[in-house]
Coordinates of C-alpha atoms in Angstrom, one line a residue:
M1 CA 83.4 98.8 -68.1
P2 CA 84.7 95.5 -69.3
D3 CA 87.5 93.6 -67.6
K4 CA 90.4 94.8 -69.7
N5 CA 92.2 91.5 -69.0
R6 CA 89.3 89.4 -70.5
E7 CA 88.4 90.2 -74.1
D8 CA 85.1 89.1 -75.6
W9 CA 86.8 88.2 -78.8
D10 CA 90.1 88.4 -80.7
P11 CA 89.7 90.2 -84.1
R12 CA 93.2 89.0 -85.1
S13 CA 92.8 85.4 -84.4
D14 CA 93.3 82.8 -87.2
F15 CA 89.7 81.9 -86.9
V16 CA 88.5 85.4 -87.6
L17 CA 91.0 86.2 -90.3
S18 CA 90.5 83.0 -92.2
N19 CA 86.8 83.9 -92.8
Q20 CA 85.9 87.3 -91.6
F21 CA 82.2 87.1 -92.6
S22 CA 81.5 83.8 -91.0
A23 CA 83.2 85.0 -87.8
Y24 CA 81.2 88.2 -87.7
D25 CA 78.0 86.3 -88.3
K26 CA 78.8 84.2 -85.2
M27 CA 79.7 87.3 -83.2
R28 CA 76.4 89.0 -84.1
L29 CA 74.5 86.1 -82.5
R30 CA 76.9 85.3 -79.6
C31 CA 78.1 88.7 -78.5
P32 CA 76.7 91.6 -80.6
V33 CA 78.5 94.3 -78.6
A34 CA 82.0 92.9 -78.0
F35 CA 85.2 94.3 -76.4
S36 CA 88.7 93.7 -77.6
D37 CA 92.0 95.6 -76.9
Y38 CA 92.6 95.8 -80.6
L39 CA 89.3 97.5 -81.7
G40 CA 87.7 98.7 -78.5
W41 CA 84.0 98.0 -78.6
S42 CA 82.8 96.4 -81.8
L43 CA 79.1 96.7 -82.9
F44 CA 77.9 93.7 -85.0
R45 CA 74.1 94.2 -85.2
Y46 CA 72.4 96.5 -87.7
D47 CA 70.3 98.4 -85.2
D48 CA 73.3 99.1 -83.0
V49 CA 75.4 100.3 -85.9
V50 CA 72.5 102.6 -87.0
Q51 CA 72.2 103.9 -83.5
A52 CA 75.8 105.0 -83.5
L53 CA 75.6 106.4 -87.0
D54 CA 72.4 108.5 -86.3
D55 CA 73.7 109.9 -82.9
H56 CA 76.8 111.8 -83.9
R57 CA 76.7 113.8 -80.7
A58 CA 77.3 110.7 -78.6
F59 CA 79.4 108.8 -81.2
S60 CA 82.0 111.3 -82.5
S61 CA 83.9 110.9 -85.8
V62 CA 86.9 112.7 -84.4
V63 CA 88.9 109.5 -83.8
S64 CA 92.4 110.7 -84.6
S65 CA 94.7 113.7 -83.9
H66 CA 95.5 113.8 -87.7
L67 CA 93.3 116.1 -89.8
S68 CA 90.7 114.3 -91.8
V69 CA 88.4 116.5 -93.9
P70 CA 85.4 116.0 -93.5
S71 CA 85.1 112.4 -92.4
G72 CA 87.0 112.9 -89.2
M73 CA 84.9 115.9 -88.1
D74 CA 81.6 116.5 -86.2
P75 CA 79.1 119.3 -86.6
P76 CA 79.2 122.3 -86.7
Q77 CA 82.8 122.1 -88.1
H78 CA 81.8 119.2 -90.4
T79 CA 78.9 121.0 -92.0
A80 CA 80.7 123.6 -94.1
Y81 CA 83.4 121.2 -95.3
R82 CA 80.8 118.6 -96.2
R83 CA 78.8 121.1 -98.2
L84 CA 82.0 122.0 -100.1
V85 CA 82.9 118.4 -100.9
E86 CA 79.3 117.6 -102.1
R87 CA 79.5 120.2 -104.8
H88 CA 82.1 118.1 -106.6
F89 CA 79.8 115.1 -106.7
E90 CA 76.7 116.8 -108.0
H91 CA 74.5 114.8 -110.3
G92 CA 75.4 116.7 -113.5
K93 CA 79.2 116.4 -112.9
V94 CA 78.9 112.7 -112.2
E95 CA 76.8 112.0 -115.3
A96 CA 79.2 114.0 -117.5
F97 CA 82.0 111.7 -116.4
E98 CA 80.4 108.5 -117.8
P99 CA 81.9 108.7 -121.3
R100 CA 85.4 108.9 -119.9
C101 CA 84.6 106.1 -117.5
R102 CA 83.3 104.0 -120.3
A103 CA 86.4 104.5 -122.4
I104 CA 88.7 103.5 -119.5
S105 CA 86.6 100.5 -118.7
A106 CA 86.4 99.3 -122.3
D107 CA 90.2 99.7 -122.8
L108 CA 91.1 97.7 -119.7
V109 CA 88.6 94.9 -120.3
S110 CA 89.6 94.5 -123.9
A111 CA 93.2 94.1 -122.8
L112 CA 92.4 91.0 -120.6
E113 CA 93.6 87.7 -122.0
R114 CA 90.9 85.4 -123.1
G115 CA 91.0 81.7 -122.4
E116 CA 94.0 82.1 -120.0
E117 CA 94.0 82.4 -116.3
I118 CA 94.3 86.0 -115.2
E119 CA 94.8 87.7 -111.8
L120 CA 91.9 90.1 -111.7
V121 CA 93.0 92.2 -108.8
A122 CA 96.3 93.2 -110.4
Q123 CA 95.3 93.1 -114.1
L124 CA 91.9 94.9 -113.8
A125 CA 90.7 96.1 -110.4
R126 CA 93.7 98.1 -109.2
R127 CA 94.4 99.5 -112.7
F128 CA 90.8 100.6 -113.1
A129 CA 90.8 102.2 -109.6
I130 CA 94.0 104.2 -110.4
R131 CA 93.0 105.3 -113.9
I132 CA 89.4 106.3 -113.0
Q133 CA 90.5 108.3 -110.0
C134 CA 93.2 110.1 -111.8
A135 CA 90.8 110.9 -114.6
F136 CA 88.1 112.3 -112.3
L137 CA 90.6 114.5 -110.4
G138 CA 92.4 115.6 -113.5
W139 CA 95.7 113.9 -112.7
S140 CA 98.3 113.1 -115.4
D141 CA 98.6 109.5 -116.8
S142 CA 102.2 109.7 -115.7
L143 CA 101.0 109.1 -112.1
H144 CA 99.4 105.7 -112.9
E145 CA 102.5 103.6 -112.4
P146 CA 103.8 105.5 -109.3
L147 CA 100.4 105.1 -107.7
L148 CA 100.2 101.4 -108.6
S149 CA 103.6 101.0 -106.9
W150 CA 102.3 103.0 -103.9
V151 CA 99.2 100.8 -103.7
R152 CA 101.3 97.6 -103.7
K153 CA 103.6 98.9 -101.0
N154 CA 100.7 100.1 -98.9
H155 CA 99.0 96.7 -99.3
E156 CA 102.2 94.8 -98.2
A157 CA 102.7 97.1 -95.2
T158 CA 99.1 96.7 -94.2
L159 CA 99.3 92.9 -94.4
A160 CA 102.5 92.9 -92.4
R161 CA 101.0 95.4 -89.9
D162 CA 104.2 97.4 -90.2
T163 CA 103.2 100.7 -88.7
G164 CA 106.5 102.3 -89.5
A165 CA 106.3 101.4 -93.1
M166 CA 102.6 102.5 -93.2
A167 CA 103.5 106.0 -91.8
A168 CA 106.3 106.4 -94.4
I169 CA 104.0 105.3 -97.2
A170 CA 101.3 107.8 -96.1
L171 CA 103.9 110.6 -96.3
E172 CA 104.9 109.4 -99.8
F173 CA 101.3 109.8 -100.9
D174 CA 101.0 113.3 -99.4
G175 CA 104.1 114.2 -101.3
Y176 CA 102.4 113.3 -104.6
I177 CA 99.5 115.5 -103.7
S178 CA 101.7 118.4 -102.7
E179 CA 103.6 118.3 -106.0
L180 CA 100.3 118.4 -107.9
L181 CA 99.0 121.4 -105.9
E182 CA 102.3 123.3 -106.2
A183 CA 102.4 122.8 -110.0
R184 CA 98.9 124.2 -110.3
R185 CA 99.8 127.2 -108.1
Q186 CA 102.8 127.9 -110.2
A187 CA 100.7 127.7 -113.4
G188 CA 98.2 130.3 -112.2
S189 CA 95.5 131.0 -114.7
A190 CA 97.1 128.4 -117.0
A191 CA 96.4 125.6 -114.5
P192 CA 94.1 122.8 -115.9
D193 CA 90.4 123.3 -115.2
D194 CA 89.8 120.2 -113.1
V195 CA 88.7 119.1 -109.6
T196 CA 92.1 119.5 -108.1
T197 CA 92.6 123.0 -109.3
S198 CA 89.1 124.0 -108.1
L199 CA 90.0 123.1 -104.6
L200 CA 92.7 125.8 -104.6
Q201 CA 89.9 128.3 -105.1
E202 CA 87.5 126.9 -102.6
Q203 CA 86.6 128.8 -99.4
V204 CA 85.3 127.7 -96.1
N205 CA 84.2 130.1 -93.3
D206 CA 85.1 133.0 -95.5
R207 CA 88.7 131.9 -96.1
R208 CA 90.6 129.8 -98.6
L209 CA 91.2 126.2 -97.8
S210 CA 94.7 125.7 -96.3
H211 CA 97.2 123.4 -98.0
E212 CA 96.8 120.8 -95.2
E213 CA 93.0 120.8 -95.7
I214 CA 93.2 120.3 -99.5
V215 CA 95.8 117.5 -99.0
S216 CA 93.4 115.8 -96.5
I217 CA 90.4 116.1 -98.8
L218 CA 92.3 114.6 -101.7
R219 CA 93.9 111.9 -99.5
N220 CA 90.5 110.8 -98.3
W221 CA 89.0 110.7 -101.8
T222 CA 91.9 108.9 -103.3
V223 CA 93.0 106.4 -100.7
G224 CA 89.3 105.5 -100.1
E225 CA 88.7 105.2 -103.8
L226 CA 91.7 103.1 -104.6
G227 CA 91.0 100.6 -101.8
T228 CA 87.3 100.3 -101.9
I229 CA 86.8 100.3 -105.7
T230 CA 89.5 97.7 -106.1
A231 CA 87.8 95.6 -103.4
C232 CA 84.4 96.0 -105.0
I233 CA 85.5 94.8 -108.4
G234 CA 87.1 91.7 -107.0
I235 CA 84.0 90.9 -104.9
L236 CA 81.7 91.4 -107.9
A237 CA 83.7 89.3 -110.3
H238 CA 84.2 86.5 -107.8
H239 CA 80.5 86.3 -107.0
L240 CA 79.5 86.2 -110.6
A241 CA 82.2 83.5 -111.3
Q242 CA 80.7 81.5 -108.5
N243 CA 77.1 82.1 -109.5
Q244 CA 76.8 81.4 -113.2
E245 CA 73.0 81.6 -113.3
L246 CA 73.0 85.1 -111.9
Q247 CA 75.9 86.0 -114.3
Q248 CA 73.8 84.9 -117.2
K249 CA 70.7 86.7 -115.9
L250 CA 72.7 90.0 -115.8
R251 CA 74.2 89.4 -119.3
E252 CA 70.7 89.1 -120.6
N253 CA 69.4 92.2 -118.7
L254 CA 72.0 94.8 -117.9
S255 CA 69.4 97.0 -116.3
L256 CA 69.5 94.7 -113.3
L257 CA 73.1 95.5 -112.6
P258 CA 72.7 98.5 -110.2
A259 CA 70.5 96.5 -107.8
A260 CA 72.7 93.4 -108.2
I261 CA 75.9 95.3 -107.5
D262 CA 74.6 96.9 -104.3
E263 CA 73.2 93.5 -103.2
I264 CA 76.4 91.5 -103.8
L265 CA 78.4 94.2 -102.0
R266 CA 76.0 93.9 -99.1
L267 CA 76.9 90.2 -98.8
Q268 CA 80.6 90.8 -98.7
A269 CA 81.6 94.2 -97.7
P270 CA 84.5 96.1 -99.5
L271 CA 84.9 98.2 -96.4
I272 CA 84.9 96.1 -93.2
S273 CA 84.5 98.7 -90.5
N274 CA 84.6 102.3 -89.5
R275 CA 85.5 104.1 -86.2
R276 CA 83.8 106.3 -83.7
V277 CA 84.5 107.4 -80.1
T278 CA 82.0 108.0 -77.4
T279 CA 81.6 111.5 -76.0
R280 CA 79.4 110.4 -73.0
T281 CA 78.3 107.3 -71.3
V282 CA 76.0 105.3 -73.6
E283 CA 74.0 102.1 -73.4
I284 CA 73.9 100.1 -76.6
G285 CA 73.0 96.5 -77.2
G286 CA 72.4 96.1 -73.5
R287 CA 76.0 97.1 -72.5
K288 CA 77.0 100.4 -70.8
I289 CA 80.0 102.1 -72.4
A290 CA 81.8 105.0 -70.8
A291 CA 82.8 108.3 -72.5
G292 CA 86.1 108.2 -74.4
E293 CA 85.8 104.6 -75.5
R294 CA 86.7 103.4 -79.0
I295 CA 83.8 102.1 -81.1
T296 CA 84.2 100.0 -84.2
L297 CA 81.2 99.9 -86.5
M298 CA 81.3 96.5 -88.3
W299 CA 79.7 97.2 -91.7
A300 CA 80.6 93.7 -92.8
S301 CA 78.3 92.3 -90.1
A302 CA 75.5 94.9 -89.9
N303 CA 74.7 94.4 -93.6
R304 CA 74.3 90.7 -93.1
D305 CA 72.0 91.0 -90.0
E306 CA 69.3 88.3 -90.2
A307 CA 66.8 90.6 -88.3
I308 CA 66.9 93.0 -91.3
F309 CA 67.8 90.9 -94.3
G310 CA 66.7 87.4 -93.5
D311 CA 69.1 84.9 -95.0
P312 CA 72.3 87.1 -95.2
D313 CA 73.6 85.1 -98.2
E314 CA 70.4 85.3 -100.3
V315 CA 70.8 87.7 -103.3
R316 CA 67.5 89.6 -103.7
L317 CA 67.3 92.3 -106.3
D318 CA 64.1 93.8 -104.9
R319 CA 65.4 94.9 -101.5
D320 CA 64.8 98.4 -100.2
P321 CA 68.0 100.2 -101.0
E322 CA 67.6 102.5 -98.0
Q323 CA 68.4 99.6 -95.7
N324 CA 71.7 98.9 -97.3
L325 CA 74.6 100.5 -95.3
L326 CA 77.1 100.0 -98.2
Y327 CA 77.7 103.7 -98.5
G328 CA 77.0 104.5 -94.8
R329 CA 74.2 106.6 -93.4
G330 CA 73.5 109.9 -91.8
I331 CA 75.7 113.0 -92.0
H332 CA 78.7 111.0 -93.0
V333 CA 77.0 109.0 -95.8
C334 CA 79.6 108.7 -98.7
P335 CA 79.4 111.9 -100.8
G336 CA 80.8 110.0 -103.8
A337 CA 78.2 107.2 -103.7
Q338 CA 76.7 108.1 -107.1
L339 CA 80.1 108.3 -108.7
A340 CA 81.1 104.9 -107.3
R341 CA 77.8 103.3 -108.5
L342 CA 78.4 104.7 -112.0
E343 CA 82.0 103.5 -112.1
L344 CA 81.1 100.0 -111.0
R345 CA 78.0 99.7 -113.3
V346 CA 80.0 100.9 -116.3
L347 CA 82.9 98.5 -115.7
M348 CA 80.6 95.5 -115.1
E349 CA 78.7 96.3 -118.2
E350 CA 81.9 96.2 -120.2
L351 CA 83.1 93.1 -118.5
L352 CA 79.8 91.3 -119.3
T353 CA 79.3 92.6 -122.8
Q354 CA 82.9 92.0 -123.9
T355 CA 83.1 88.4 -122.6
R356 CA 81.1 85.2 -122.9
Q357 CA 81.9 83.8 -119.4
I358 CA 83.7 84.7 -116.2
A359 CA 84.7 81.5 -114.3
L360 CA 86.9 80.6 -111.3
A361 CA 90.4 79.5 -112.3
P362 CA 90.8 75.7 -112.2
T363 CA 94.3 75.6 -110.8
Q364 CA 94.6 78.4 -108.3
Q365 CA 92.5 79.6 -105.3
P366 CA 91.5 83.2 -104.5
V367 CA 93.4 84.8 -101.6
F368 CA 91.1 86.9 -99.4
A369 CA 92.3 90.2 -98.1
T370 CA 92.7 90.5 -94.3
Y371 CA 91.5 93.0 -91.9
P372 CA 91.2 96.0 -92.2
A373 CA 90.9 95.4 -96.0
G374 CA 88.0 93.7 -97.7
G375 CA 87.8 91.8 -101.0
F376 CA 90.7 89.8 -102.4
A377 CA 94.5 90.1 -102.3
A378 CA 94.5 87.9 -105.4
L379 CA 91.7 86.6 -107.6
P380 CA 92.6 84.1 -110.3
L381 CA 89.9 83.9 -112.9
L382 CA 89.3 82.4 -116.4
V383 CA 87.7 84.8 -118.8
T384 CA 86.5 83.7 -122.2

């Protein structure tokens, strides 16, 4: 056990928060398995993170007393719920969503001002995440503005680390979901034929899903989608604005976009970390960790590990996609990975085909998001 009065690092220090990726790169070399009061044990190396992901018996996903279906479950409980969730992301269903995704993307990109500085996070990234998620789940357009307001409040509370406000905001979101479900129950056979309605008919272990289970599933899908897709768009646009040669290469050959998107998001993670808890004493990275200890898997570091990827900042479009931990690994690999890839590819296709150049704004600097968020809080760009 570590000396609880002597931390290996401070995840909330100005040094770390001013440039998370540089700090994680240094920790990976200096102290790859590090203790802090804030995060417990943080794993920075690729192999150590993979060890924890692959051994779900020793590294449990049940990290909270709050219901989290299925990401906060372990087998055998996890298995039935995961199978249920995966049905909603089958290949045919995802492919059938592309025309709707294309229409939303084209509409939002066409609305961006040309030749003027824009704030990409507010004007495109958040709006796309909201509209695309509502469309996929079958939610009314009338929810766009309330959800945008909710995202802003959640973002402000997270930045302020106001736990009371964050709890109230979480309840507000659950209220939206409960209203949607109640309206569908009242409508009966006249309820819209969409993903949300179908969850009311789903069964697990020979019984219908409970209201709490459905709310948990929809919360996990939506909150995760709104945050990570928003972050992804900012990261991608910023990288292309900084790297004009790559931007031009992609404009000339859009077929390279899927590999480029995964590779750029490997460099700068949209999701910084994930949590586990040990169920027994384990040894990892040369350190012995007792049962019941908090573990933080640092995606943002593992995907930049020199031992796996060489120069972590080199963009290579020929990398083995199986090595990239962008969408996780093992039994908890993101079930919506194919949908997320489609959404990001289609939006970036529209952004590149409808514009001549994406450049950094000359008068304002980007504002990076701070832990636990990835991407940008604000991203001024010039689009022509």
